[in-house]
XYZ file of C-alpha atoms in Angstrom:
240
model
C 16.044 155.387 -42.523
C 11.595 155.217 -41.805
C 12.946 159.727 -41.827
C 12.701 162.407 -43.743
C 16.229 164.375 -45.353
C 17.596 166.982 -46.061
C 18.444 166.737 -50.395
C 22.246 165.690 -50.753
C 22.140 168.917 -53.108
C 21.434 170.353 -50.255
C 24.545 170.178 -48.019
C 25.176 173.481 -47.605
C 21.785 173.715 -45.389
C 23.618 170.790 -43.161
C 26.419 172.694 -42.414
C 24.546 175.343 -41.881
C 22.617 173.356 -38.872
C 25.392 172.079 -38.008
C 26.801 175.687 -37.045
C 23.444 176.608 -35.974
C 23.319 174.131 -32.866
C 26.519 173.598 -32.530
C 26.920 170.098 -34.070
C 30.413 168.812 -33.338
C 30.100 165.661 -33.623
C 28.680 161.892 -35.472
C 26.165 160.681 -34.754
C 24.267 164.068 -32.776
C 20.337 164.835 -32.791
C 19.208 167.843 -31.528
C 15.420 168.004 -30.725
C 12.646 171.044 -31.267
C 9.713 171.708 -29.920
C 7.029 173.092 -32.705
C 7.688 176.511 -32.327
C 11.852 175.337 -32.830
C 12.399 175.961 -29.736
C 15.120 173.753 -28.390
C 14.329 170.942 -26.237
C 18.169 169.234 -26.214
C 21.307 168.571 -28.538
C 21.734 165.173 -25.765
C 19.444 163.095 -27.576
C 21.872 160.630 -28.757
C 23.095 160.194 -25.899
C 19.550 160.491 -23.781
C 18.180 157.689 -26.311
C 20.807 155.499 -24.480
C 19.992 156.071 -21.273
C 16.552 155.562 -22.042
C 14.676 156.254 -24.802
C 11.902 154.772 -23.873
C 11.206 157.401 -20.782
C 13.441 160.500 -23.225
C 11.251 160.472 -25.523
C 7.933 160.498 -22.995
C 9.696 164.070 -21.668
C 10.358 165.228 -25.397
C 6.437 165.696 -26.205
C 5.993 167.536 -22.704
C 8.744 170.054 -24.775
C 11.621 168.666 -21.296
C 15.003 166.894 -21.976
C 15.303 163.747 -20.318
C 18.647 165.371 -18.845
C 19.390 167.408 -16.068
C 21.962 169.290 -13.931
C 22.441 171.322 -10.855
C 25.670 173.234 -10.107
C 28.340 171.462 -7.611
C 28.715 172.204 -3.726
C 31.723 173.197 -2.812
C 34.191 170.420 -2.559
C 32.451 168.470 -4.411
C 33.889 166.536 -8.466
C 31.290 167.268 -11.303
C 32.356 163.415 -13.983
C 31.589 164.447 -17.490
C 29.864 162.882 -20.150
C 28.167 160.008 -16.853
C 24.552 160.151 -16.267
C 23.004 159.044 -12.939
C 21.567 155.770 -13.950
C 17.925 156.308 -11.855
C 17.345 159.867 -12.117
C 19.125 160.863 -15.514
C 21.410 163.996 -14.105
C 23.847 164.693 -16.663
C 27.178 165.620 -15.857
C 26.474 163.372 -12.435
C 27.781 165.266 -10.041
C 29.206 164.074 -6.401
C 29.487 161.096 -4.804
C 29.582 159.214 -8.140
C 29.182 155.187 -7.239
C 29.671 151.382 -9.496
C 29.961 149.103 -10.034
C 33.447 147.286 -10.851
C 32.404 143.860 -13.406
C 32.750 145.732 -17.088
C 30.113 144.523 -18.359
C 27.670 146.057 -16.280
C 26.267 149.939 -16.826
C 25.357 151.825 -14.265
C 26.605 155.537 -12.188
C 24.287 156.627 -9.476
C 24.698 159.905 -7.432
C 24.620 160.112 -4.133
C 20.603 160.524 -3.298
C 19.796 157.304 -5.766
C 21.872 154.929 -4.159
C 19.645 154.395 -1.583
C 17.444 152.537 -4.078
C 20.418 150.542 -5.455
C 18.485 146.839 -6.239
C 21.915 145.992 -9.030
C 22.818 142.656 -8.167
C 26.851 143.744 -8.036
C 27.900 145.854 -4.873
C 28.578 149.140 -5.421
C 31.644 150.995 -4.986
C 32.332 155.136 -5.133
C 34.683 156.277 -7.527
C 37.767 157.944 -6.721
C 38.089 161.674 -7.961
C 40.859 162.054 -10.427
C 43.891 164.572 -9.155
C 42.751 164.288 -5.647
C 45.715 162.359 -3.541
C 44.814 159.121 -2.076
C 47.050 156.581 -0.755
C 46.885 153.669 -1.844
C 45.767 151.833 0.250
C 42.504 154.184 -0.760
C 43.482 153.397 -4.037
C 43.500 150.199 -3.710
C 39.891 149.822 -1.852
C 37.550 148.677 -4.691
C 40.477 145.857 -5.644
C 39.569 142.280 -2.921
C 42.742 140.455 -3.827
C 45.653 140.833 -6.760
C 47.205 138.131 -8.680
C 49.544 135.699 -8.544
C 51.455 135.836 -12.283
C 51.959 132.716 -12.312
C 48.341 130.680 -10.798
C 45.085 131.893 -9.218
C 47.041 132.435 -5.799
C 45.530 135.475 -3.954
C 48.148 137.826 -3.169
C 46.613 140.418 -0.316
C 46.927 144.022 -1.817
C 48.218 145.376 1.394
C 51.582 143.543 -0.294
C 52.506 146.376 -2.815
C 53.079 149.141 0.068
C 54.214 146.892 2.899
C 58.560 146.454 3.702
C 58.292 149.726 2.951
C 58.311 149.964 -1.012
C 59.616 153.411 -2.323
C 57.394 153.349 -5.644
C 54.195 151.429 -7.420
C 53.813 151.281 -10.940
C 50.114 150.402 -12.051
C 50.745 149.464 -16.278
C 48.191 149.795 -17.917
C 47.863 147.098 -20.140
C 46.723 144.751 -23.620
C 47.345 141.258 -24.817
C 45.062 142.805 -27.996
C 47.815 146.527 -28.191
C 50.885 145.611 -30.120
C 52.918 148.660 -28.751
C 51.499 147.086 -25.420
C 53.179 143.668 -25.644
C 57.159 144.727 -27.520
C 57.222 147.360 -24.078
C 55.963 143.869 -21.326
C 59.377 142.379 -21.951
C 61.564 146.320 -21.083
C 58.959 146.213 -18.125
C 60.160 143.232 -17.107
C 63.337 143.342 -17.538
C 64.075 146.676 -15.746
C 61.181 145.029 -12.835
C 63.638 142.865 -12.658
C 66.260 143.833 -11.918
C 64.840 145.972 -9.141
C 64.320 143.315 -7.120
C 67.253 141.877 -7.218
C 68.747 144.243 -6.365
C 66.424 145.447 -4.024
C 64.971 148.121 -5.503
C 61.813 148.750 -3.238
C 59.500 148.929 -6.441
C 56.401 147.860 -7.370
C 54.424 147.477 -10.354
C 50.823 145.795 -10.783
C 49.231 145.235 -14.017
C 45.351 146.660 -14.377
C 44.230 144.741 -17.418
C 41.985 146.489 -20.853
C 42.364 142.584 -21.657
C 38.801 141.860 -23.935
C 38.386 138.371 -22.582
C 39.654 136.546 -18.931
C 41.505 133.859 -21.534
C 43.625 136.342 -23.379
C 43.733 137.990 -19.325
C 45.470 134.978 -18.114
C 47.418 134.287 -20.685
C 48.514 138.133 -20.567
C 49.157 138.175 -17.333
C 51.450 135.080 -17.225
C 53.978 136.878 -19.390
C 54.930 139.953 -16.291
C 56.700 138.980 -12.847
C 54.112 140.918 -11.112
C 50.674 140.696 -9.438
C 47.351 141.519 -10.894
C 44.392 143.135 -10.871
C 41.114 140.959 -11.273
C 39.825 141.270 -14.516
C 37.176 142.337 -13.463
C 38.212 145.285 -10.187
C 40.752 147.419 -12.552
C 37.701 149.898 -13.416
C 37.820 152.635 -10.894
C 41.410 152.887 -11.455
C 40.693 153.273 -14.985
C 39.300 155.792 -14.258
C 40.185 157.500 -11.246
C 43.928 157.194 -13.244
C 41.364 158.457 -17.258
C 42.665 155.563 -18.934
C 41.211 155.294 -22.236
C 43.131 153.455 -24.305
C 40.424 150.220 -24.744
C-alpha cells in the first residue's frame, strides 16, 4: 500500500476506530474531512461505483451516494446504486440489464438518459405478488432441455397448471447435482400421473457450456442463461 499504517502493536486503536465508525466488515474505507467530520462510511462502495467522481465529491466535503425518503408504495433496493445519479439505496422503480456480464441499475428519473447497449427491464418488487405472466415478462422464451428449440413462456401457466417450481441450481454446486436426479424423478412421476405441475430451470452456472451440459440432465425447460437475473432478485436468491 502506498499510504501510512498504524503500527501492528497498536491494535487496540484499530479496534477503537472500528467501533467509533461502526465498521462491521472489511474492506472498509471511512473518509473524514480535515476537521474529522465524517464524509462517508461507504468509501469502498463509492470507489467501486465511480472512483474519480467519488474523489471529486470528497474533496468538496461531500459523499458520492445520496438518498431520499421513499414515497408511499415505493420499494427501497438496499445495497443497490443508480449507475448515473448514484442514489444509494436506489428507491422506487429499478431498471437493469438481464445479461450476466452487465452491471447497470437505473432509477426512474435516470431511465430516459439510458444509453446501455442492451434493453433494460423493470425489476419486480420482492414480496409483492405477481401473476406468472408478469414473473416471466423479462424472459423472452424457454429452452427445450435437449436442444436449442425455443418454447413460449406461456406454456408454463396454460393447460390448467396448478403449480410451478422455479429451480435455481448450478452444475458447479455438488448438493445441486445430487438433488437434481431426485427432482427429475418426481417431475416425471407427476407428468405420468397427469399432475399439473411444471418446473423451470433458472441457471446459476458461470458459462454457457456448463449451462447446456447441466440442463440436458433435466426433463423440464430452462430460462436462457442471460435472462434469469430478475427472477433471482425477486426470489432473493443469492447462491452464486
